[in-house]
C-alpha positions as CSV (number, residue, x, y, z in Angstrom):
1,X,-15.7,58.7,-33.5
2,X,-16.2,58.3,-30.1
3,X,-20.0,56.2,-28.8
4,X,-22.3,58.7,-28.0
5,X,-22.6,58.7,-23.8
6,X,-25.5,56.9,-22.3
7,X,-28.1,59.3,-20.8
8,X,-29.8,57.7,-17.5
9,X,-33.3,57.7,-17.5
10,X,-34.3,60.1,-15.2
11,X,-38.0,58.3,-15.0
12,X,-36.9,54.9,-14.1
13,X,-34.6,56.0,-11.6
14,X,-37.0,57.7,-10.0
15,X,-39.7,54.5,-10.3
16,X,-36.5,52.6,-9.0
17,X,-36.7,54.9,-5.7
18,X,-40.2,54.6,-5.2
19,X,-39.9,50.8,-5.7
20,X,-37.2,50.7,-3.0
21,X,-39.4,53.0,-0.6
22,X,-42.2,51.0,-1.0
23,X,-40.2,47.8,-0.2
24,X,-38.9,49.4,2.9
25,X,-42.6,50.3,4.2
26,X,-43.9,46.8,3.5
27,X,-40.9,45.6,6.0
28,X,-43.5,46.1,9.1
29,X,-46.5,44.7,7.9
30,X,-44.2,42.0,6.4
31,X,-42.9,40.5,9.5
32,X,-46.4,41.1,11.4
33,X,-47.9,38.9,8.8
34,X,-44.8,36.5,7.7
35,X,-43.0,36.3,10.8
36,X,-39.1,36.9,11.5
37,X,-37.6,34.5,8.9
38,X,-39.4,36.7,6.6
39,X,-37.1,39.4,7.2
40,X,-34.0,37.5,6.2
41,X,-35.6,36.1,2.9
42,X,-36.4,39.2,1.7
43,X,-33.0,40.8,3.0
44,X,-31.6,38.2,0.7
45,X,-33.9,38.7,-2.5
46,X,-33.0,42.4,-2.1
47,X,-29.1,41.9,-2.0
48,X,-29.5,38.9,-5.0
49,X,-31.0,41.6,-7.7
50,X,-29.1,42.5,-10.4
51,X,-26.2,45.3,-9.7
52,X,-26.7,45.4,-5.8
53,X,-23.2,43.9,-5.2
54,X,-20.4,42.8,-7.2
55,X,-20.7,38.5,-8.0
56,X,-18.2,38.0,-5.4
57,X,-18.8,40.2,-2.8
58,X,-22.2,39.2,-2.7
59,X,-21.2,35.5,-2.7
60,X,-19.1,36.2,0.1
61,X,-22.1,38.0,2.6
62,X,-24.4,35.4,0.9
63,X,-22.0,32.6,2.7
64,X,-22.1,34.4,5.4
65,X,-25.2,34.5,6.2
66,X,-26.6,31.4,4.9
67,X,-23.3,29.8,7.1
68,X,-23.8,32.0,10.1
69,X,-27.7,31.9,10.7
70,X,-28.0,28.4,10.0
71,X,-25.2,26.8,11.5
72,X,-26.4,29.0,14.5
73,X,-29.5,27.2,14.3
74,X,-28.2,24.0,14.1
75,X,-25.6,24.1,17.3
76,X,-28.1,25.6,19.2
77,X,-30.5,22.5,18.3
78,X,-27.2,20.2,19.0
79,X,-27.5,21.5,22.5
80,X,-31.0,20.8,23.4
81,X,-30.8,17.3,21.4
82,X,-30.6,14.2,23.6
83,X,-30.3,11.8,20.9
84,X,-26.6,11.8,19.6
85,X,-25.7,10.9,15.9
86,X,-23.1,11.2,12.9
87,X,-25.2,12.3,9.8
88,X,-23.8,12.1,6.6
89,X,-24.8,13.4,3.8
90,X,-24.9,11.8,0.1
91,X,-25.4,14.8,-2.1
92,X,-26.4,13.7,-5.5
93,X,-25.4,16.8,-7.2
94,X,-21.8,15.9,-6.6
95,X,-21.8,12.2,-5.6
96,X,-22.9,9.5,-8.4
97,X,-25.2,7.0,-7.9
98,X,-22.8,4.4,-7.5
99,X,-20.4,2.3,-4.3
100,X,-18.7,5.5,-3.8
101,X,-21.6,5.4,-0.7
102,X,-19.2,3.0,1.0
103,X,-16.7,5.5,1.4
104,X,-19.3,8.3,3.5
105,X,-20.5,5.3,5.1
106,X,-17.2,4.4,6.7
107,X,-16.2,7.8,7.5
108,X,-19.3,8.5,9.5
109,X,-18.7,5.5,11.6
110,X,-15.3,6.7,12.4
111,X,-16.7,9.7,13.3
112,X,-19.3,7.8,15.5
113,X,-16.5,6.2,17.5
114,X,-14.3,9.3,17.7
115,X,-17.0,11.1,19.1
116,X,-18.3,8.3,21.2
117,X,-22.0,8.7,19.2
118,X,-24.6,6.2,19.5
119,X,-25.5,5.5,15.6
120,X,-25.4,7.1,12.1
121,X,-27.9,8.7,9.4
122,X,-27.2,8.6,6.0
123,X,-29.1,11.3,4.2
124,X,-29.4,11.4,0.3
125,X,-30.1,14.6,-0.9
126,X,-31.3,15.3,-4.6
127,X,-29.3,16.5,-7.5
128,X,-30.4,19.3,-9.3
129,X,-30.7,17.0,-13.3
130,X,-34.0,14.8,-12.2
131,X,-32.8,14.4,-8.8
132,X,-29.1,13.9,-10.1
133,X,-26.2,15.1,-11.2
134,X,-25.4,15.9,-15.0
135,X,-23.2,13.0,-15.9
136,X,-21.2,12.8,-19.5
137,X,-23.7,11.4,-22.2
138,X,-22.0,8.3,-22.4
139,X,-23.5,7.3,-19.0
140,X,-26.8,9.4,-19.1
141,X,-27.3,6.9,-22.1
142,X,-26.5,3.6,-20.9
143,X,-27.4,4.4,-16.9
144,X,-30.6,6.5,-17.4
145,X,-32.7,8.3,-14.2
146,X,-34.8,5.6,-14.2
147,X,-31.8,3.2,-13.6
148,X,-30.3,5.7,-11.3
149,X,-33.4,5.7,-9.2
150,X,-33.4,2.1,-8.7
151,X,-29.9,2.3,-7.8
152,X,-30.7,4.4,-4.7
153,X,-32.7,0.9,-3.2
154,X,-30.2,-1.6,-5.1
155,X,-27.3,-0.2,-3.9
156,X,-27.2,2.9,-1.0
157,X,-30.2,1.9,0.6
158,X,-29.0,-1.6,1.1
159,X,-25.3,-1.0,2.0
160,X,-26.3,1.3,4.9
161,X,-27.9,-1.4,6.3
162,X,-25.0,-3.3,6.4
163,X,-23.7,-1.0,9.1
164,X,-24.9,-2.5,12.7
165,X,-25.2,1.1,14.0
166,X,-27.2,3.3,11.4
167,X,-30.3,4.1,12.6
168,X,-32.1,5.3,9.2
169,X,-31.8,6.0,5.6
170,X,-33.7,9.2,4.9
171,X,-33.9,10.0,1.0
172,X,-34.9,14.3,0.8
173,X,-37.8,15.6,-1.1
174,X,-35.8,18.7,-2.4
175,X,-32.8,20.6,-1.2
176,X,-34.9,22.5,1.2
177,X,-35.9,19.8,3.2
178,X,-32.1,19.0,3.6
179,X,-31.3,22.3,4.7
180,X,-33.8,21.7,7.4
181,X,-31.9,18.1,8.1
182,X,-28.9,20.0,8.1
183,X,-29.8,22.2,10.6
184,X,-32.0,19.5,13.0
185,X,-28.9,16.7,12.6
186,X,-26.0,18.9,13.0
187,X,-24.6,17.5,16.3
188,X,-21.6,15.7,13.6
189,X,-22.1,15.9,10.3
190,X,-19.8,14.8,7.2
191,X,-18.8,16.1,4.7
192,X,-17.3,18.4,7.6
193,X,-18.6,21.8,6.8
194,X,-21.7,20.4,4.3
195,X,-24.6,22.5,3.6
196,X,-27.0,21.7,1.1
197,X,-26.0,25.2,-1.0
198,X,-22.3,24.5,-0.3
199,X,-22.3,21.1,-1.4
200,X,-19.5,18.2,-1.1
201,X,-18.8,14.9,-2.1
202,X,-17.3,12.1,0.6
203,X,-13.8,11.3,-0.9
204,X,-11.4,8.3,0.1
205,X,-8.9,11.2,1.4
206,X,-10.6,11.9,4.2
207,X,-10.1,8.4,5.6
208,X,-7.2,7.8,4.0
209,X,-5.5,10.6,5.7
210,X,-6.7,9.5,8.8
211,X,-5.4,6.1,8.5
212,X,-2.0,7.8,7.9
213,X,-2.2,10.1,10.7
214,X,-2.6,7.0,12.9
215,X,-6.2,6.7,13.6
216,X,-7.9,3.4,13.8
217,X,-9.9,3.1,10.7
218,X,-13.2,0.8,11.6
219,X,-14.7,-1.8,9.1
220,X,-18.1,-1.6,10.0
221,X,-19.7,-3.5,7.4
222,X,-21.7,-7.0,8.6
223,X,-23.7,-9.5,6.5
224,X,-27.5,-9.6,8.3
225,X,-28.1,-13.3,9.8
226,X,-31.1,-14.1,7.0
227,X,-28.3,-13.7,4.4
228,X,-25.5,-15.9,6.0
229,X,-28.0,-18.5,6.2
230,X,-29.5,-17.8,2.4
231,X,-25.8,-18.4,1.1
232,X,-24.8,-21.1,3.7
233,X,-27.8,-23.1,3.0
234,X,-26.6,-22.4,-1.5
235,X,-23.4,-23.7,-1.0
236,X,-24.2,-26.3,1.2
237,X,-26.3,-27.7,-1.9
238,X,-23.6,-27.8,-4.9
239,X,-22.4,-30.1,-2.9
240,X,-18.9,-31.8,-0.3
241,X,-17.3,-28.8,1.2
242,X,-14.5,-26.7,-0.2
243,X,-12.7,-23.6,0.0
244,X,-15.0,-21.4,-1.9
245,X,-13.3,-18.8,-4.5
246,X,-15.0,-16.4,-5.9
247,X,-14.8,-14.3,-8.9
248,X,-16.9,-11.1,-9.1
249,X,-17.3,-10.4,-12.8
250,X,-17.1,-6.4,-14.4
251,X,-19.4,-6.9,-17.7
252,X,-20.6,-3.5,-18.0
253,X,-21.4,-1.4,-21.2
254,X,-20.0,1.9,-19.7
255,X,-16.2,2.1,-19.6
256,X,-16.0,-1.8,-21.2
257,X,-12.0,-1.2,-21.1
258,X,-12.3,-1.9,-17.7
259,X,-14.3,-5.0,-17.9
260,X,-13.2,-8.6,-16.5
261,X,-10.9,-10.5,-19.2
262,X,-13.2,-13.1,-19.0
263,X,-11.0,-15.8,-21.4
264,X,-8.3,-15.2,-18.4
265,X,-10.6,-15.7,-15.9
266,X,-12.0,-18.9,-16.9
267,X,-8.8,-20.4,-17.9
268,X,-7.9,-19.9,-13.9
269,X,-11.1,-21.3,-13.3
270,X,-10.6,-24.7,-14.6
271,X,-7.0,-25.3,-13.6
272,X,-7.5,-24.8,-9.9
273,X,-8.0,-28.4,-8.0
274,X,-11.8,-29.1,-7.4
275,X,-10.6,-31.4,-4.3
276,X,-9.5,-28.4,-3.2
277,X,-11.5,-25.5,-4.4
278,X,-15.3,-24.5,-5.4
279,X,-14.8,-21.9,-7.9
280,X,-18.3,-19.7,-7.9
281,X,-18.8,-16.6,-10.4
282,X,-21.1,-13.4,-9.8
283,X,-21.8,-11.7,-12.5
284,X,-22.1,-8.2,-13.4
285,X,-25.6,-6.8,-12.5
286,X,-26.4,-5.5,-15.9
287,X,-26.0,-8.9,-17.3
288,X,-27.4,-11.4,-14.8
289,X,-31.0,-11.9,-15.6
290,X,-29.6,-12.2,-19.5
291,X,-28.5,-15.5,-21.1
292,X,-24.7,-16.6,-19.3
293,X,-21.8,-16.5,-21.3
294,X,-21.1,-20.1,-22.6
295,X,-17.7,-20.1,-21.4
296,X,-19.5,-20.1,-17.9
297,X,-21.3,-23.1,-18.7
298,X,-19.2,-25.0,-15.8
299,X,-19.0,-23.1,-12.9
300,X,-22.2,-22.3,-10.5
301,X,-22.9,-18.6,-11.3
302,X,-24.9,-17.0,-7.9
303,X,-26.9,-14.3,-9.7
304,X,-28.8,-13.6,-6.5
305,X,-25.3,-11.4,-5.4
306,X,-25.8,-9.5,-8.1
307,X,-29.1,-8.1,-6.8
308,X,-29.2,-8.6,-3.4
309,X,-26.2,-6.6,-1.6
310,X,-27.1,-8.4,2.1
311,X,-26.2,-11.9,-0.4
312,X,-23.2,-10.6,-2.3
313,X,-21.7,-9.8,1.5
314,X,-22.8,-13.0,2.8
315,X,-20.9,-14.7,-0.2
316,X,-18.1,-12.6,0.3
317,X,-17.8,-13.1,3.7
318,X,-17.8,-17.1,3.2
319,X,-15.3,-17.2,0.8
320,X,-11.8,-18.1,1.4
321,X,-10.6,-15.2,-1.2
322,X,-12.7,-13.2,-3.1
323,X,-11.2,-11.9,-6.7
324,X,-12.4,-9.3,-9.4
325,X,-11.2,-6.2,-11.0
326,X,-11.5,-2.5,-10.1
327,X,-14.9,-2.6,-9.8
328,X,-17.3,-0.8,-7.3
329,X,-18.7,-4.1,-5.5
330,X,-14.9,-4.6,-3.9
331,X,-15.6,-1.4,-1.2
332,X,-17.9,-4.1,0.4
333,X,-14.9,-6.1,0.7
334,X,-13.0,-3.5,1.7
335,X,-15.2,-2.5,4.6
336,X,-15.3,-5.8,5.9
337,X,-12.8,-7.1,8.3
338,X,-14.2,-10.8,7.3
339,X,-13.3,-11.2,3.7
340,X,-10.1,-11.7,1.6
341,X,-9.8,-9.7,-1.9
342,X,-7.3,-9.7,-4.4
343,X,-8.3,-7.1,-6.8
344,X,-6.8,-6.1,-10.3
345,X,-6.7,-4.0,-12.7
346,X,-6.9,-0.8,-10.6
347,X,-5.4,1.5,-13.6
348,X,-6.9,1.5,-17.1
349,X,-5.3,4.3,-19.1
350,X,-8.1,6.6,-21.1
351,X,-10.8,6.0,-18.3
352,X,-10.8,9.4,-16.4
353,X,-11.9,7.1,-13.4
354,X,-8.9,5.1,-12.8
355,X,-5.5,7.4,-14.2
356,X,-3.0,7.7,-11.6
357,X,-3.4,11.1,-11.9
358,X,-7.4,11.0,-10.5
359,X,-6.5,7.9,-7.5
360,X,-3.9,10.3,-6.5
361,X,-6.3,13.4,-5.9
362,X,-8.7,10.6,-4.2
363,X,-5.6,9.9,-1.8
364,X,-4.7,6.8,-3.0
365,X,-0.9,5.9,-3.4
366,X,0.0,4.5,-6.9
367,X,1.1,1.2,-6.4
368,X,0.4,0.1,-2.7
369,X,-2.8,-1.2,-1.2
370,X,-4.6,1.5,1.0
371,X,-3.2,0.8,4.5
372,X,-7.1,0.7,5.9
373,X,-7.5,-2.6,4.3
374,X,-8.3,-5.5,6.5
375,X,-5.3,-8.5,6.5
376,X,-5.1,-10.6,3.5
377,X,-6.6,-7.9,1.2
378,X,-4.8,-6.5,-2.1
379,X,-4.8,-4.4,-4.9
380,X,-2.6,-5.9,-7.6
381,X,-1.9,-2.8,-10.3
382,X,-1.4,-5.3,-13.1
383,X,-4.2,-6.4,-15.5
384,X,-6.2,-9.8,-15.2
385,X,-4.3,-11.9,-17.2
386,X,-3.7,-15.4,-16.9
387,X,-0.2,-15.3,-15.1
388,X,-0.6,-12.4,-13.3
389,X,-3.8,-13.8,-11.8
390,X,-1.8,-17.2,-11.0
391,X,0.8,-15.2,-9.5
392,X,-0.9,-13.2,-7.2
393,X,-3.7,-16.3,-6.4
394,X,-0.5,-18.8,-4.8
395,X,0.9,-16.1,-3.1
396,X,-2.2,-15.1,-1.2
397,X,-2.6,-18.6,-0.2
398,X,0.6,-19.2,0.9
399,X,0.3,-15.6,3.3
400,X,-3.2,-17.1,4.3
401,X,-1.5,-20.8,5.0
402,X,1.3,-18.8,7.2
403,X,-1.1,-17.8,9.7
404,X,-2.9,-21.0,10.0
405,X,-6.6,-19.7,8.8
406,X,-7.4,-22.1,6.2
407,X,-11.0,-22.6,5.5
408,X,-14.0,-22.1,3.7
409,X,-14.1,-18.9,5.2
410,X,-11.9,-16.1,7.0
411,X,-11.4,-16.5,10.6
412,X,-13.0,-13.7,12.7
């Protein structure tokens, strides 16, 4: 038997009319009392009800307008602005907390220079989970909001400001007030076509792309003065002069697959000459204001890098080769045109982070160091282990002993 056929209610129809009519009567005294933008937020309220338009047609006019009327706004602000800037946005529903804000950082000061620009803005705008995004429960456990909070300061806050031309660091309230930055800083803006309700992440394709295309990729990042002093005047006390290595530690509870092999480490540690080299460690920030590992026990440790980003890129940019694993703390040596890197372990199989599979949709090239990288800086896609550390350590020195620029630090 066939479902018997739904009547319409003849009664709410009608109370449906009269709820229409009386919308469209309250339009006048609506924009007499509200102003014009009130128009367009009801217009919107109207089309976003329940059975007014199919999900993707409305989507579609919804772009549209959102897109149209407030990127209207914007260039028509960009015209009457004086003041010209590359603003980037960090969008936190998208982006994680993490060094991945290296990556928007250098792309808005290619931008700068491409459009001849005087500074850059980086703007972080809230995620929707607490201010973040939803992340797996692995990491909501072991890197809380409270964490991730602290991170902003620890880690975006302080990396912009190793870029000579930002001008500020503005953190949003709520999505609405980065709408409004959107529209007020839309001169250049990255991610290229970003609106708060259209929201992108910075990847490494976009430079990466770039770099292949041609384009001069810049390496803006710069130790602050105070910091090159705090580290000179560290080192300076351990004692005679050497050419300073240093080993940047991964000791981190999420992902621990990817951690530093820390018996391989030390074992490199102690074999190199001390006539010739001063071997310091930093170790991971999770772990630094705990007890050190004993195996540590005879090598300076510089905890203060693991807090203090200005440090950890004053240290980086002293040393005469800077080593570690995958880990996020090697962007800074990426983006400087001052330090040497070997880095390991880029792959770990199982981490949905690091597969070939995932660098290859960032626009990475299995195998090769990105061609942005300043000289004397390489990704080794090999594990930390003992001989492959050795291997990789004498050949770096003998590329850096070819062109004459041994030292305790890089030559500029």
């Amino acid at each position: 038997m066939k479902p018997d056929r739904e009547v319409p209610n003849r009664g709410n129809l009608r109370a449906a009319d009269a709820s229409t009519l009386d919308r469209v009567r309250a339009i006048g005294p609506g924009i007499r009392t509200h102003g014009i933008g009130w128009l367009g937020r009801r217009l919107l309220n109207l089309l976003s009800e329940p059975g007014r338009l199919p999900g993707r047609l409305w989507r579609f006019v919804w772009v549209l307008l959102y897109v149209g009327l407030l990127g209207s706004a914007a260039a028509v602000i960009c015209l009457v602005n004086p003041r010209k800037r590359v603003t980037v946005f960090y969008d936190l529903k998208v982006a994680p907390v993490t060094f991945d804000v290296c990556w928007a950082l250098a792309a808005a000061e290619y931008l700068r220079l491409q459009r001849g620009f005087a500074s850059v803005r980086l703007i972080l705008v809230p995620g929707p989970v607490d201010g973040f995004r939803e992340e797996d429960a692995e990491f909501e456990r072991i890197v809380d909001h409270d964490t991730r909070r602290r991170r902003l300061d620890a880690i975006h806050k302080q990396v912009a400001a190793l870029v000579p031309s930002l001008d500020d660091v503005v953190v949003c309230r709520s999505r609405c007030a980065a709408t409004w930055r959107r529209i007020v800083d839309g001169c250049a803006v990255l991610p290229v076509s970003y609106w708060p309700a259209l929201p992108r992440a910075m990847r490494p394709r976009y430079l990466l792309e770039r770099k292949r295309a041609g384009d001069k990729i810049p390496l803006p990042f710069r130790a602050p003065p105070s910091a090159v002093e705090a580290v000179a005047a560290w080192i300076d006390a351990l004692g005679p002069e050497r050419s300073l290595v240093v080993i940047t530690l991964r000791q981190f509870s999420y992902t621990p697959v990817r951690n530093s092999n820390l018996d391989a480490w030390v074992a490199f540690a102690a074999e190199l000459d001390p006539d010739l080299y001063r071997v310091v460690f930093v170790p991971d920030t999770e772990v630094a204001d705990g007890p050190a590992d004993p195996r540590l026990a005879d090598f300076p440790m510089m905890t203060a890098a693991a807090h203090d980003i200005a440090v950890r890129m004053a240290l980086y940019e002293r040393a005469y080769l800077n080593l570690m694993v995958n880990n996020g703390p090697h962007l800074l040596c990426l983006f400087n045109a001052h330090c040497r890197c070997l880095l390991f372990k880029v792959l770990t199989p199982g981490v949905p982070q690091t597969t070939p599979e995932y660098m290859r949709y960032l626009g990475f090239e299995v195998g090769q160091t990105p061609a942005l990288a300043p000289a004397h800086h390489r990704w080794i896609w090999e594990d930390d282990e003992l001989p492959v550390i050795q291997r990789e350590f004498a050949r770096m020195v003998g590329d850096i002993e070819a062109v004459n620029t041994v030292g305790s630090g890089p030559a500029n």
